[in-house]
PDB file of C-alpha atoms and ligand atoms in Angstrom:
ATOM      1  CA  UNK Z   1       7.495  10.234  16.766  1.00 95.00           C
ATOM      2  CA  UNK Z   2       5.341   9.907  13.710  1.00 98.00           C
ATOM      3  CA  UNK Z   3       3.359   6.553  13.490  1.00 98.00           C
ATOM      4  CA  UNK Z   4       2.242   4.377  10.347  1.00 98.00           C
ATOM      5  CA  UNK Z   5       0.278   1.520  10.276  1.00 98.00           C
ATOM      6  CA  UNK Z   6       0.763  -0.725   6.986  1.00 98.00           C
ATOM      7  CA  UNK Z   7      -2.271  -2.387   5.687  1.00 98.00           C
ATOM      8  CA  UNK Z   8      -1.164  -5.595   3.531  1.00 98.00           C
ATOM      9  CA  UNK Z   9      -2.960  -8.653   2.389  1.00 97.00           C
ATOM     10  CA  UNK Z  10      -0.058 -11.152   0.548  1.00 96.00           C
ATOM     11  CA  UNK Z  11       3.600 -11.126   0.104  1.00 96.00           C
ATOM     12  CA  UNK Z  12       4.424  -7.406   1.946  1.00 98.00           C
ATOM     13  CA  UNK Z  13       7.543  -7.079   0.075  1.00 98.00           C
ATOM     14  CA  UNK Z  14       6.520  -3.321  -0.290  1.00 98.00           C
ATOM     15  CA  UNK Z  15       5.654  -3.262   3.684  1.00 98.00           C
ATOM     16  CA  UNK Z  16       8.909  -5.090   4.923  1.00 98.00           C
ATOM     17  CA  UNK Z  17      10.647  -2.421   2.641  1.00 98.00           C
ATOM     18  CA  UNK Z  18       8.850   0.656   4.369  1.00 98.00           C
ATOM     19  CA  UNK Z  19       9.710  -1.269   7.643  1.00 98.00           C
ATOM     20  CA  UNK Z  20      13.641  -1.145   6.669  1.00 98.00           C
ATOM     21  CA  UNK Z  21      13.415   2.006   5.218  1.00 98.00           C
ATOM     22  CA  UNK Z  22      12.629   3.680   8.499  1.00 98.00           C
ATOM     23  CA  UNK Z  23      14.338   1.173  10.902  1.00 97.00           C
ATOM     24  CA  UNK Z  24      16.654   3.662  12.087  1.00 96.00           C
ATOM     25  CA  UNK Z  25      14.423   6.417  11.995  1.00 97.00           C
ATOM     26  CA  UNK Z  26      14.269   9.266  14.851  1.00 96.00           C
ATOM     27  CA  UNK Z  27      11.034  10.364  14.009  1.00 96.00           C
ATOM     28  CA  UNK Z  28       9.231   7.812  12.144  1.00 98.00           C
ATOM     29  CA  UNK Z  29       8.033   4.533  13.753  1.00 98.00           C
ATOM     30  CA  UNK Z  30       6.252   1.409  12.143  1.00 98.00           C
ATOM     31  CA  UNK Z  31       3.745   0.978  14.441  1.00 98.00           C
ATOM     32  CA  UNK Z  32       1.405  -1.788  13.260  1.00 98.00           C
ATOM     33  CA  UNK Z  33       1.118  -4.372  10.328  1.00 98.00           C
ATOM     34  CA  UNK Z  34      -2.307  -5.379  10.169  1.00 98.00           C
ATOM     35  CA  UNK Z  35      -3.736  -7.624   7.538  1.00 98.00           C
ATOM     36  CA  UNK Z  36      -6.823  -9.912   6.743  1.00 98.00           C
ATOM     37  CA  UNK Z  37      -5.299 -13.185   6.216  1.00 98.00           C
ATOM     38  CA  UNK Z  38      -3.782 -15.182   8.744  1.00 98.00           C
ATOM     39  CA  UNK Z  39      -1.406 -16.875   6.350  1.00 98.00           C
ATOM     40  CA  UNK Z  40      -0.050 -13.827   4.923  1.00 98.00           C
ATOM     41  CA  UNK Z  41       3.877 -13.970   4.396  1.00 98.00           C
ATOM     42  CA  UNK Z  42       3.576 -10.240   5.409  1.00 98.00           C
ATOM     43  CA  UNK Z  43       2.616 -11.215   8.962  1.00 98.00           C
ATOM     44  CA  UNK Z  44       6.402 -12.810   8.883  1.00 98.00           C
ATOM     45  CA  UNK Z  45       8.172 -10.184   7.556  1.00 98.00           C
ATOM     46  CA  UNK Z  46       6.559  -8.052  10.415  1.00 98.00           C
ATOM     47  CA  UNK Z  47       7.733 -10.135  13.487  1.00 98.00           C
ATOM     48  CA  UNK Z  48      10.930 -10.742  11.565  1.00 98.00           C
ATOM     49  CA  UNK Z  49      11.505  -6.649  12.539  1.00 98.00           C
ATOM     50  CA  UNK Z  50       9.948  -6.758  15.647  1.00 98.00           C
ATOM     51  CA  UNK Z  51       7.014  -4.842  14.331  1.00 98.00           C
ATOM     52  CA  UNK Z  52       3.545  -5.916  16.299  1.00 98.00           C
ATOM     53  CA  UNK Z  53       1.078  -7.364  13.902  1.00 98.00           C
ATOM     54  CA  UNK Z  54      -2.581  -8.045  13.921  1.00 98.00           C
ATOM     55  CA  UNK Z  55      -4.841  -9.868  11.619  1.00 98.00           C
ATOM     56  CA  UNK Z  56      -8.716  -9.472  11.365  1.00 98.00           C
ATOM     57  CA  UNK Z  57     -11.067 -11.405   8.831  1.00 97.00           C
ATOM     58  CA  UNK Z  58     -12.842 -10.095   6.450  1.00 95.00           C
ATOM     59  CA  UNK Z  59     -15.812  -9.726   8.607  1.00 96.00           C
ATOM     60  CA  UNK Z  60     -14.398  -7.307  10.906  1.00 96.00           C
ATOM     61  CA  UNK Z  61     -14.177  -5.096   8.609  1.00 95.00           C
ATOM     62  CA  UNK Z  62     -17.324  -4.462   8.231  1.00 93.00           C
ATOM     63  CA  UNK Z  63     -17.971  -3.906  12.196  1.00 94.00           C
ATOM     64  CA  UNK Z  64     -15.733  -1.280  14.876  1.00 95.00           C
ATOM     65  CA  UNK Z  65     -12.886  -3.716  15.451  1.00 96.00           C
ATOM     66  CA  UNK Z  66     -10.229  -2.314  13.019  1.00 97.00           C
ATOM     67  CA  UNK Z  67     -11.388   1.260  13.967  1.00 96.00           C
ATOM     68  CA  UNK Z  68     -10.868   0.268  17.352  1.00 97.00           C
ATOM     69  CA  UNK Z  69      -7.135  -0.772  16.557  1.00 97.00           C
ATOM     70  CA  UNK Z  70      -6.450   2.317  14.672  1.00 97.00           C
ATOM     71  CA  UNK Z  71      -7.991   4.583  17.218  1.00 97.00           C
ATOM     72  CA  UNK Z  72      -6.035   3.221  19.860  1.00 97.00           C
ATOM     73  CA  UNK Z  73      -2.325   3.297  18.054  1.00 98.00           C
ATOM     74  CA  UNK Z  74      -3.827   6.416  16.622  1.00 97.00           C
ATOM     75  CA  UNK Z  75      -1.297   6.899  13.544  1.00 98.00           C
ATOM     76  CA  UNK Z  76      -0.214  10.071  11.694  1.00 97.00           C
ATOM     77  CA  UNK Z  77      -0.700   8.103   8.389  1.00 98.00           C
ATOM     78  CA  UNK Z  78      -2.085   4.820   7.467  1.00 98.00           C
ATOM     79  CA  UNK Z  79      -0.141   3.206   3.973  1.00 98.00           C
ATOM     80  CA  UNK Z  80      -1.922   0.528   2.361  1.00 98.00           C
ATOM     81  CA  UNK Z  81       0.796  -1.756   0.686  1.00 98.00           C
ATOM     82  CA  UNK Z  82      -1.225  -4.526  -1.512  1.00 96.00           C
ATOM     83  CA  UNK Z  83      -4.107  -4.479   0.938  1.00 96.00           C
ATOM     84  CA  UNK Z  84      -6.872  -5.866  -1.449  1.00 92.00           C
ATOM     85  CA  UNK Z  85      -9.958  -5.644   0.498  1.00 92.00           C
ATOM     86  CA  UNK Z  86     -11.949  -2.290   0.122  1.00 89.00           C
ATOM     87  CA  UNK Z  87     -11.143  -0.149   3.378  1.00 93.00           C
ATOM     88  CA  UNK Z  88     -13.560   0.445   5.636  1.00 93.00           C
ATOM     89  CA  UNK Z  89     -15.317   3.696   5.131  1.00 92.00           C
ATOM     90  CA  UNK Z  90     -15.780   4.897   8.743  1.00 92.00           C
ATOM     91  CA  UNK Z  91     -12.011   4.652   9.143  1.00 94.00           C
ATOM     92  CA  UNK Z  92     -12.025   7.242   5.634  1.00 95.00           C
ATOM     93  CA  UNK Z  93     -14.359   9.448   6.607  1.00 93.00           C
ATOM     94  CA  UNK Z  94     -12.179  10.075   9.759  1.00 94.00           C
ATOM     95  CA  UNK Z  95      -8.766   9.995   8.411  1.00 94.00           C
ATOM     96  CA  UNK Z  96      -8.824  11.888   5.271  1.00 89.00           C
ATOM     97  CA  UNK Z  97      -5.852  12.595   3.574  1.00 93.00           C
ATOM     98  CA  UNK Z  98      -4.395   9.927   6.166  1.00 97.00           C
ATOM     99  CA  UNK Z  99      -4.489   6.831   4.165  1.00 97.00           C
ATOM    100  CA  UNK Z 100      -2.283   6.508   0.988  1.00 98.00           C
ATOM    101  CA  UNK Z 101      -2.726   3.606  -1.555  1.00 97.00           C
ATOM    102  CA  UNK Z 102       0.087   2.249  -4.138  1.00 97.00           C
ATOM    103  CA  UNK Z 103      -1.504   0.613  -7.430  1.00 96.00           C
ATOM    104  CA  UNK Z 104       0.715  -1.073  -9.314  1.00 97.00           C
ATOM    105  CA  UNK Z 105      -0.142   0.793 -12.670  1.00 97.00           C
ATOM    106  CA  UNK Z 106      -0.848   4.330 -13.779  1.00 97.00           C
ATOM    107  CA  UNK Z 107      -3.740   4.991 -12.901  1.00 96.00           C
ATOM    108  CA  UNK Z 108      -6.847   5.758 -14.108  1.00 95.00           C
ATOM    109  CA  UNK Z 109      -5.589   3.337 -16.304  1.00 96.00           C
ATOM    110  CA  UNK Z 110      -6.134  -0.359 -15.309  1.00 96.00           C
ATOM    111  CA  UNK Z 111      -7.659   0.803 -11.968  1.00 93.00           C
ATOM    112  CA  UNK Z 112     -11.184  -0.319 -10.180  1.00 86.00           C
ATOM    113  CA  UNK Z 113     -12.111  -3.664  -8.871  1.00 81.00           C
ATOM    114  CA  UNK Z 114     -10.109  -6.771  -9.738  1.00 86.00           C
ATOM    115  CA  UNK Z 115      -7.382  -4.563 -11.017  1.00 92.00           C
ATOM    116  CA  UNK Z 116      -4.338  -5.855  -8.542  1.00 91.00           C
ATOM    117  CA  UNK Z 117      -1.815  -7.924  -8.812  1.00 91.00           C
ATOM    118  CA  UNK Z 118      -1.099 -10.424 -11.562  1.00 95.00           C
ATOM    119  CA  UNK Z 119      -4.230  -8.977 -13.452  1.00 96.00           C
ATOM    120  CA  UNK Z 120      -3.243  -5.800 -14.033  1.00 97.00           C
ATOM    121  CA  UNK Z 121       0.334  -6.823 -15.576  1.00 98.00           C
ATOM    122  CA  UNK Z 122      -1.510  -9.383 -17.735  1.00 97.00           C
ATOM    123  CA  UNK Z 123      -4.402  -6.632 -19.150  1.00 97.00           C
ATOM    124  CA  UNK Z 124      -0.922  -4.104 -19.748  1.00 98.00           C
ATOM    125  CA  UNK Z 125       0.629  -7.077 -21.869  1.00 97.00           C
ATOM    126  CA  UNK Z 126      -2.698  -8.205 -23.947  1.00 96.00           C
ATOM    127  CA  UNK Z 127      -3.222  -4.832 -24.458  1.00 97.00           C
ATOM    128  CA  UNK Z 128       0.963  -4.338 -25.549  1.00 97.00           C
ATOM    129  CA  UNK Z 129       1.141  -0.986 -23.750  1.00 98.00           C
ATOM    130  CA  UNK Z 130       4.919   0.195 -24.005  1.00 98.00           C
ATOM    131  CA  UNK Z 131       5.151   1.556 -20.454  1.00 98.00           C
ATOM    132  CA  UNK Z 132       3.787   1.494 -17.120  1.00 98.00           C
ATOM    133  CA  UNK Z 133       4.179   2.566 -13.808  1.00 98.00           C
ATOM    134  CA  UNK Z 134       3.133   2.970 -10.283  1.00 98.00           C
ATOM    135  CA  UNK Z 135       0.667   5.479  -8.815  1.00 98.00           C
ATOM    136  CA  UNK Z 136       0.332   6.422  -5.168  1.00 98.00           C
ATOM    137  CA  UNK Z 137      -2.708   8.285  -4.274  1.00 97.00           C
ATOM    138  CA  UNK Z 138      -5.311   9.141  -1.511  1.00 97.00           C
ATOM    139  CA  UNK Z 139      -7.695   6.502  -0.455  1.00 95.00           C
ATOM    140  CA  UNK Z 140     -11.338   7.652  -0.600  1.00 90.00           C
ATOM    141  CA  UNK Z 141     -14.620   5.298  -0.993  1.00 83.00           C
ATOM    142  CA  UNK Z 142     -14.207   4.493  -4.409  1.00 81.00           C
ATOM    143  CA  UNK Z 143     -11.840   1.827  -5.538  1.00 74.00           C
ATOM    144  CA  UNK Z 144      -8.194   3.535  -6.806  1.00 78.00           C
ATOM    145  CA  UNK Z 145      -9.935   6.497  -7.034  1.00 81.00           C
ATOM    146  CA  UNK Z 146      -8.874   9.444  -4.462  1.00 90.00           C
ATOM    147  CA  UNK Z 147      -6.535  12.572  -5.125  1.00 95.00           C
ATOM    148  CA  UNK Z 148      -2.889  11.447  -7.215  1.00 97.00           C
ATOM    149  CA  UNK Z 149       0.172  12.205  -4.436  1.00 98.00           C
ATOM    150  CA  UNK Z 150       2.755  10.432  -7.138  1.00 98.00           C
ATOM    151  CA  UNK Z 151       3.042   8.682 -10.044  1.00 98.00           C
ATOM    152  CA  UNK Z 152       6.425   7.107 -11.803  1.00 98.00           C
ATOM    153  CA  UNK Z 153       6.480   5.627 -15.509  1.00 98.00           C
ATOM    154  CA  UNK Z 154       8.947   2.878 -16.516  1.00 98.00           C
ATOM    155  CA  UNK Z 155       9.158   1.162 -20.474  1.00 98.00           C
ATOM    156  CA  UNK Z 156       8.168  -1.948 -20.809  1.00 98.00           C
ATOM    157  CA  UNK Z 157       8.845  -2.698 -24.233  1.00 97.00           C
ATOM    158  CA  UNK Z 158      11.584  -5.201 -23.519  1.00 97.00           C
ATOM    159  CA  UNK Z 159       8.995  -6.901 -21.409  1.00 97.00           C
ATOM    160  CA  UNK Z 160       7.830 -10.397 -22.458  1.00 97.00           C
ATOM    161  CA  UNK Z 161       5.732 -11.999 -19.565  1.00 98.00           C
ATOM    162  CA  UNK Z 162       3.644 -10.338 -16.769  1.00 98.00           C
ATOM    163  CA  UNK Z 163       5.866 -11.200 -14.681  1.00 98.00           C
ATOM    164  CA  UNK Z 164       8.646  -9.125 -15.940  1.00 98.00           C
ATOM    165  CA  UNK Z 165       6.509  -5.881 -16.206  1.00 98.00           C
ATOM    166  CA  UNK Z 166       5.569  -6.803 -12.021  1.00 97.00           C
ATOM    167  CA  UNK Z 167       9.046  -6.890 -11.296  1.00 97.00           C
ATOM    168  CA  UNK Z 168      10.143  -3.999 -12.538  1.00 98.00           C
ATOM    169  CA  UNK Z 169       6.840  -1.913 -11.051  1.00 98.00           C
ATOM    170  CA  UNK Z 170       8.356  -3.767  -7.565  1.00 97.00           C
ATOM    171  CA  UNK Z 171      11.635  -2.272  -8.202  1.00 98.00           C
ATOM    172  CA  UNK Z 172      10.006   1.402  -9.157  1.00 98.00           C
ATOM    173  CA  UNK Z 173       7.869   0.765  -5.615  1.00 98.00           C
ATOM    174  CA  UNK Z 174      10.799  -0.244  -3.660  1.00 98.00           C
ATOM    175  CA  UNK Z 175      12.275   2.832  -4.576  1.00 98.00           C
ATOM    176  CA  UNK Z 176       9.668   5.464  -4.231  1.00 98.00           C
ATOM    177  CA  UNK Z 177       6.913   4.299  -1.504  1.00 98.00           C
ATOM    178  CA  UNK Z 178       9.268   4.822   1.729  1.00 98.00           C
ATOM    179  CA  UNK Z 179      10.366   8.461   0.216  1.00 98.00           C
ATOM    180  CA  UNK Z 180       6.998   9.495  -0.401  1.00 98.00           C
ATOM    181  CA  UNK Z 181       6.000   8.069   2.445  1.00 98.00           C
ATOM    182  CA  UNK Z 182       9.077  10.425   4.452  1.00 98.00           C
ATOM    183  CA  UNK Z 183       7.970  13.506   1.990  1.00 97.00           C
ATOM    184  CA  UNK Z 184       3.925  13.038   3.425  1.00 97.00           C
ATOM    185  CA  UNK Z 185       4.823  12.703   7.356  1.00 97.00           C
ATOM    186  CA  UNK Z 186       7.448  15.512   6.780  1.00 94.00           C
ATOM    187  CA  UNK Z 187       4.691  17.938   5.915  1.00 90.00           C
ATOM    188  CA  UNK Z 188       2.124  16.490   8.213  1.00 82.00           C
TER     189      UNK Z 188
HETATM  190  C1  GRF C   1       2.162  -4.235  -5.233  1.00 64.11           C
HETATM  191  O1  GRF C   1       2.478  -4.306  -6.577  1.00 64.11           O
HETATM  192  C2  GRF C   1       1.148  -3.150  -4.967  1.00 64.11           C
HETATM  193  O2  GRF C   1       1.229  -2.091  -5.836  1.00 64.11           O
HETATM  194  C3  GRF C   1      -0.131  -3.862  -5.187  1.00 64.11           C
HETATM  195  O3  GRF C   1       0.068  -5.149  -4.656  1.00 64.11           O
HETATM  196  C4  GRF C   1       1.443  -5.480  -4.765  1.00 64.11           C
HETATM  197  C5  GRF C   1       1.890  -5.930  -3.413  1.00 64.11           C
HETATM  198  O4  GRF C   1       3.179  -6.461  -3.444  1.00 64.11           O
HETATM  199  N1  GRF C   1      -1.242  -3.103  -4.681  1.00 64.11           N
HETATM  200  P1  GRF C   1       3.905  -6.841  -2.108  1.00 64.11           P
HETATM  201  O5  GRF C   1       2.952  -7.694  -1.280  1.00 64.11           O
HETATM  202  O6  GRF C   1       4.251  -5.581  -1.404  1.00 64.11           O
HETATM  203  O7  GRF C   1       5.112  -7.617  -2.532  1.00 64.11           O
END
């Protein structure tokens, strides 16, 4: 059995999605949620699937505690799903090319710090860009920054708010992260 942990701060619409994706699954098992705020909806949608979920602050992650978690699940790939904090870089340096990032744009453009969420839909409108997309890369210790796995355009031009242009980079997400996701473990 292959094991993921999903790293998720907010909503975890993308990390109840991976969850469904591989309910079923023979070989691939969800084996952790973890996230850094104890309100999170994601921390729901977790023991809404029976998946075993653990929060620490922002604080810890600055100390052993999540390496501690990870080392002890010890997962073939760690997927961080609108996890906004900047991951620890003990856990990089001894995971590489085992933790996988989606930004919700292409990147390099509208990457770095403070480009997630509602920002980066709102910076893609002001600047009327006709298409966006999603981009799902290596994590290293720079912000949106490590090696490009996959990346998937949509138009935007019929889009009007920033909302619009987020929901249709959820849709793209929805339908790419889990098969990318299957793709990576496959030729781990
Ligand atoms: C996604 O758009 C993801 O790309 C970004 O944060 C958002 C999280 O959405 N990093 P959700 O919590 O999975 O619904």
């Amino acid at each position: 059995m292959k094991k993921i942990v999903l790293f998720a701060s907010g909503s975890g619409s993308n990390a109840e999605n991976i969850i469904q994706y591989f309910k079923d699954s023979e070989s691939v098992e969800i084996a952790a949620v973890i996230s850094n705020k104890p309100d999170a909806k994601v921390l729901e949608r977790a023991a809404n699937h029976q998946v075993p979920s653990f929060v620490f602050l922002k604080d810890d992650f600055s100390t052993d505690k999540v390496l501690n978690k990870i080392q002890e699940i010890q997962p073939d790939l760690i997927v961080l799903a609108g996890f906004l904090l900047k991951f620890p870089s003990n856990i990089v340096e001894l995971y590489p090319n085992k933790i996988i990032n989606i930004h919700p744009a292409l990147l390099p453009k509208y990457g770095g710090k403070g480009m997630y969420g509602m920002n980066v839909h709102k910076a893609i409108l002001e600047n009327s860009e006709t298409e966006t997309g999603i981009s799902i890369h290596y994590v290293d210790e720079h912000y949106d920054n490590g090696d490009m796995i996959f990346q998937q355009k949509v138009s935007i031009t019929d889009c009007k708010t920033p909302e619009a242009i987020a929901q249709k980079v959820h849709e793209l997400e929805h339908e790419h992260f889990p098969k990318v996701i299957e793709r990576l473990l496959r030729q781990s």
